[in-house]
């Protein structure tokens, strides 16, 4: 609800005709308003933020609000830093847990393979005497690092 602005016409005419070719200032135009206390909160004039009967209260309120804003901005920045630090710690914990689980899985796989290898070695050891009496075929594969043109003349 915006109040009606009442202007003193005689003061306005005196202001305009008083100084030829000089534009009246915003402050002098505001003096022509009769109900200035009612409408000054709705009129935005540069430099008139804290003009009026309650200017000290308005200035104190503005300063206090600005101080609270700055403190809240600092608190918010601090909390953001804390959240970021907590995220880093949580990610490190998750990585350590994943590493531990992976190591345990690798250990299980290695133990399984080691068990199979030991079984094969034991089986080979028990059957060695039987296999030793039978004929065996040995296959020699020439080294790939030796050029092919030299391989036919090499002794096995």
mmCIF file of C-alpha atoms in Angstrom:
data_model
loop_
_atom_site.group_PDB
_atom_site.id
_atom_site.type_symbol
_atom_site.label_atom_id
_atom_site.label_comp_id
_atom_site.label_asym_id
_atom_site.label_seq_id
_atom_site.Cartn_x
_atom_site.Cartn_y
_atom_site.Cartn_z
ATOM 1 C CA UNK A 1 0.000 0.000 0.000
ATOM 2 C CA UNK A 2 1.730 3.135 -1.256
ATOM 3 C CA UNK A 3 0.686 6.470 0.336
ATOM 4 C CA UNK A 4 -0.259 9.504 -1.728
ATOM 5 C CA UNK A 5 2.493 12.098 -2.077
ATOM 6 C CA UNK A 6 1.287 15.636 -1.305
ATOM 7 C CA UNK A 7 3.426 18.390 -2.868
ATOM 8 C CA UNK A 8 3.444 22.028 -1.716
ATOM 9 C CA UNK A 9 2.876 23.824 -5.030
ATOM 10 C CA UNK A 10 3.928 27.274 -3.804
ATOM 11 C CA UNK A 11 7.262 25.938 -2.512
ATOM 12 C CA UNK A 12 7.803 24.080 -5.789
ATOM 13 C CA UNK A 13 7.118 27.217 -7.881
ATOM 14 C CA UNK A 14 9.393 29.283 -5.648
ATOM 15 C CA UNK A 15 12.113 26.648 -6.023
ATOM 16 C CA UNK A 16 11.872 26.545 -9.806
ATOM 17 C CA UNK A 17 11.651 30.340 -10.342
ATOM 18 C CA UNK A 18 14.233 31.212 -7.682
ATOM 19 C CA UNK A 19 17.422 30.365 -9.605
ATOM 20 C CA UNK A 20 17.215 30.725 -13.395
ATOM 21 C CA UNK A 21 18.806 27.985 -15.547
ATOM 22 C CA UNK A 22 19.842 25.945 -12.527
ATOM 23 C CA UNK A 23 18.127 22.604 -12.008
ATOM 24 C CA UNK A 24 16.953 22.091 -8.425
ATOM 25 C CA UNK A 25 18.704 19.369 -6.487
ATOM 26 C CA UNK A 26 16.980 16.197 -5.376
ATOM 27 C CA UNK A 27 17.195 17.257 -1.738
ATOM 28 C CA UNK A 28 15.559 20.637 -2.451
ATOM 29 C CA UNK A 29 12.768 18.912 -4.410
ATOM 30 C CA UNK A 30 12.176 16.576 -1.452
ATOM 31 C CA UNK A 31 11.619 19.628 0.785
ATOM 32 C CA UNK A 32 8.520 20.457 -1.279
ATOM 33 C CA UNK A 33 6.768 17.245 -0.187
ATOM 34 C CA UNK A 34 4.307 17.912 2.643
ATOM 35 C CA UNK A 35 3.953 14.325 3.958
ATOM 36 C CA UNK A 36 7.634 13.518 3.586
ATOM 37 C CA UNK A 37 7.733 11.140 6.572
ATOM 38 C CA UNK A 38 5.065 8.937 4.953
ATOM 39 C CA UNK A 39 6.561 8.718 1.464
ATOM 40 C CA UNK A 40 10.327 8.991 1.962
ATOM 41 C CA UNK A 41 10.670 5.201 2.325
ATOM 42 C CA UNK A 42 9.169 4.773 -1.171
ATOM 43 C CA UNK A 43 11.140 7.532 -2.917
ATOM 44 C CA UNK A 44 14.674 6.587 -3.920
ATOM 45 C CA UNK A 45 16.900 9.642 -4.043
ATOM 46 C CA UNK A 46 20.695 9.310 -4.134
ATOM 47 C CA UNK A 47 22.196 10.295 -0.801
ATOM 48 C CA UNK A 48 18.877 10.245 1.044
ATOM 49 C CA UNK A 49 18.987 6.745 2.441
ATOM 50 C CA UNK A 50 19.205 7.895 6.065
ATOM 51 C CA UNK A 51 17.277 11.188 5.861
ATOM 52 C CA UNK A 52 14.275 11.783 8.053
ATOM 53 C CA UNK A 53 13.211 11.557 11.656
ATOM 54 C CA UNK A 54 14.369 7.966 12.172
ATOM 55 C CA UNK A 55 17.644 8.292 10.275
ATOM 56 C CA UNK A 56 19.857 7.152 13.156
ATOM 57 C CA UNK A 57 17.695 4.075 13.736
ATOM 58 C CA UNK A 58 17.689 3.271 10.003
ATOM 59 C CA UNK A 59 21.470 3.692 9.799
ATOM 60 C CA UNK A 60 22.006 1.523 12.894
ATOM 61 C CA UNK A 61 19.681 -1.155 11.494
ATOM 62 C CA UNK A 62 21.521 -1.098 8.152
ATOM 63 C CA UNK A 63 24.935 -1.364 9.828
ATOM 64 C CA UNK A 64 23.776 -4.217 12.049
ATOM 65 C CA UNK A 65 22.203 -6.058 9.118
ATOM 66 C CA UNK A 66 25.375 -5.626 7.046
ATOM 67 C CA UNK A 67 27.491 -6.950 9.933
ATOM 68 C CA UNK A 68 25.200 -9.971 10.362
ATOM 69 C CA UNK A 69 25.414 -10.609 6.601
ATOM 70 C CA UNK A 70 29.224 -10.561 6.666
ATOM 71 C CA UNK A 71 29.322 -12.885 9.674
ATOM 72 C CA UNK A 72 26.900 -15.306 8.019
ATOM 73 C CA UNK A 73 28.933 -15.262 4.797
ATOM 74 C CA UNK A 74 32.061 -16.132 6.769
ATOM 75 C CA UNK A 75 30.219 -18.891 8.625
ATOM 76 C CA UNK A 76 28.914 -20.293 5.350
ATOM 77 C CA UNK A 77 32.392 -20.265 3.811
ATOM 78 C CA UNK A 78 33.770 -22.022 6.914
ATOM 79 C CA UNK A 79 31.067 -24.669 6.735
ATOM 80 C CA UNK A 80 31.732 -25.218 3.029
ATOM 81 C CA UNK A 81 35.405 -25.789 3.818
ATOM 82 C CA UNK A 82 34.461 -28.228 6.590
ATOM 83 C CA UNK A 83 32.119 -30.136 4.269
ATOM 84 C CA UNK A 84 34.833 -30.309 1.601
ATOM 85 C CA UNK A 85 37.339 -31.600 4.184
ATOM 86 C CA UNK A 86 34.825 -34.175 5.424
ATOM 87 C CA UNK A 87 34.253 -35.336 1.839
ATOM 88 C CA UNK A 88 38.001 -35.813 1.373
ATOM 89 C CA UNK A 89 38.223 -37.830 4.593
ATOM 90 C CA UNK A 90 35.209 -39.948 3.606
ATOM 91 C CA UNK A 91 36.648 -40.605 0.154
ATOM 92 C CA UNK A 92 39.960 -41.642 1.714
ATOM 93 C CA UNK A 93 38.146 -44.012 4.079
ATOM 94 C CA UNK A 94 36.156 -45.541 1.220
ATOM 95 C CA UNK A 95 39.343 -45.978 -0.806
ATOM 96 C CA UNK A 96 41.069 -47.721 2.100
ATOM 97 C CA UNK A 97 38.085 -50.034 2.588
ATOM 98 C CA UNK A 98 38.013 -50.880 -1.122
ATOM 99 C CA UNK A 99 41.753 -51.534 -1.081
ATOM 100 C CA UNK A 100 41.402 -53.874 1.903
ATOM 101 C CA UNK A 101 38.560 -55.802 0.230
ATOM 102 C CA UNK A 102 40.525 -56.059 -3.012
ATOM 103 C CA UNK A 103 43.614 -57.329 -1.182
ATOM 104 C CA UNK A 104 41.493 -59.948 0.579
ATOM 105 C CA UNK A 105 40.005 -61.108 -2.742
ATOM 106 C CA UNK A 106 43.445 -61.268 -4.373
ATOM 107 C CA UNK A 107 44.730 -63.246 -1.378
ATOM 108 C CA UNK A 108 41.858 -65.739 -1.723
ATOM 109 C CA UNK A 109 42.520 -66.188 -5.441
ATOM 110 C CA UNK A 110 46.254 -66.641 -4.832
ATOM 111 C CA UNK A 111 45.611 -69.206 -2.075
ATOM 112 C CA UNK A 112 43.268 -71.120 -4.392
ATOM 113 C CA UNK A 113 45.847 -71.164 -7.181
ATOM 114 C CA UNK A 114 48.599 -72.126 -4.752
ATOM 115 C CA UNK A 115 46.477 -75.035 -3.494
ATOM 116 C CA UNK A 116 45.879 -76.260 -7.054
ATOM 117 C CA UNK A 117 49.594 -75.970 -7.837
ATOM 118 C CA UNK A 118 50.555 -77.937 -4.725
ATOM 119 C CA UNK A 119 48.045 -80.653 -5.630
ATOM 120 C CA UNK A 120 49.511 -80.875 -9.126
ATOM 121 C CA UNK A 121 53.045 -81.002 -7.737
ATOM 122 C CA UNK A 122 52.089 -83.740 -5.283
ATOM 123 C CA UNK A 123 50.357 -85.736 -8.019
ATOM 124 C CA UNK A 124 53.380 -85.356 -10.281
ATOM 125 C CA UNK A 125 55.678 -86.450 -7.439
ATOM 126 C CA UNK A 126 53.683 -89.581 -6.700
ATOM 127 C CA UNK A 127 53.412 -90.553 -10.371
ATOM 128 C CA UNK A 128 57.035 -89.700 -11.208
ATOM 129 C CA UNK A 129 58.389 -93.241 -10.833
ATOM 130 C CA UNK A 130 55.758 -94.542 -13.247
ATOM 131 C CA UNK A 131 56.388 -91.795 -15.740
ATOM 132 C CA UNK A 132 60.152 -92.093 -15.547
ATOM 133 C CA UNK A 133 60.178 -95.606 -17.019
ATOM 134 C CA UNK A 134 58.084 -94.707 -20.052
ATOM 135 C CA UNK A 135 59.531 -93.010 -23.062
ATOM 136 C CA UNK A 136 59.267 -89.283 -23.258
ATOM 137 C CA UNK A 137 59.458 -86.854 -26.095
ATOM 138 C CA UNK A 138 61.256 -83.583 -25.604
ATOM 139 C CA UNK A 139 60.443 -80.701 -27.908
ATOM 140 C CA UNK A 140 62.884 -77.856 -28.243
ATOM 141 C CA UNK A 141 61.690 -74.536 -29.603
ATOM 142 C CA UNK A 142 64.363 -72.275 -30.940
ATOM 143 C CA UNK A 143 64.608 -68.849 -29.483
ATOM 144 C CA UNK A 144 62.632 -66.222 -31.325
ATOM 145 C CA UNK A 145 65.366 -63.713 -30.611
ATOM 146 C CA UNK A 146 67.705 -65.588 -32.996
ATOM 147 C CA UNK A 147 67.142 -64.651 -36.652
ATOM 148 C CA UNK A 148 65.399 -67.327 -38.757
ATOM 149 C CA UNK A 149 68.277 -67.594 -41.248
ATOM 150 C CA UNK A 150 70.608 -68.788 -38.426
ATOM 151 C CA UNK A 151 68.170 -71.308 -36.865
ATOM 152 C CA UNK A 152 68.557 -74.251 -39.351
ATOM 153 C CA UNK A 153 72.298 -74.518 -38.727
ATOM 154 C CA UNK A 154 72.051 -74.488 -34.935
ATOM 155 C CA UNK A 155 72.665 -77.575 -32.847
ATOM 156 C CA UNK A 156 69.883 -78.710 -30.588
#
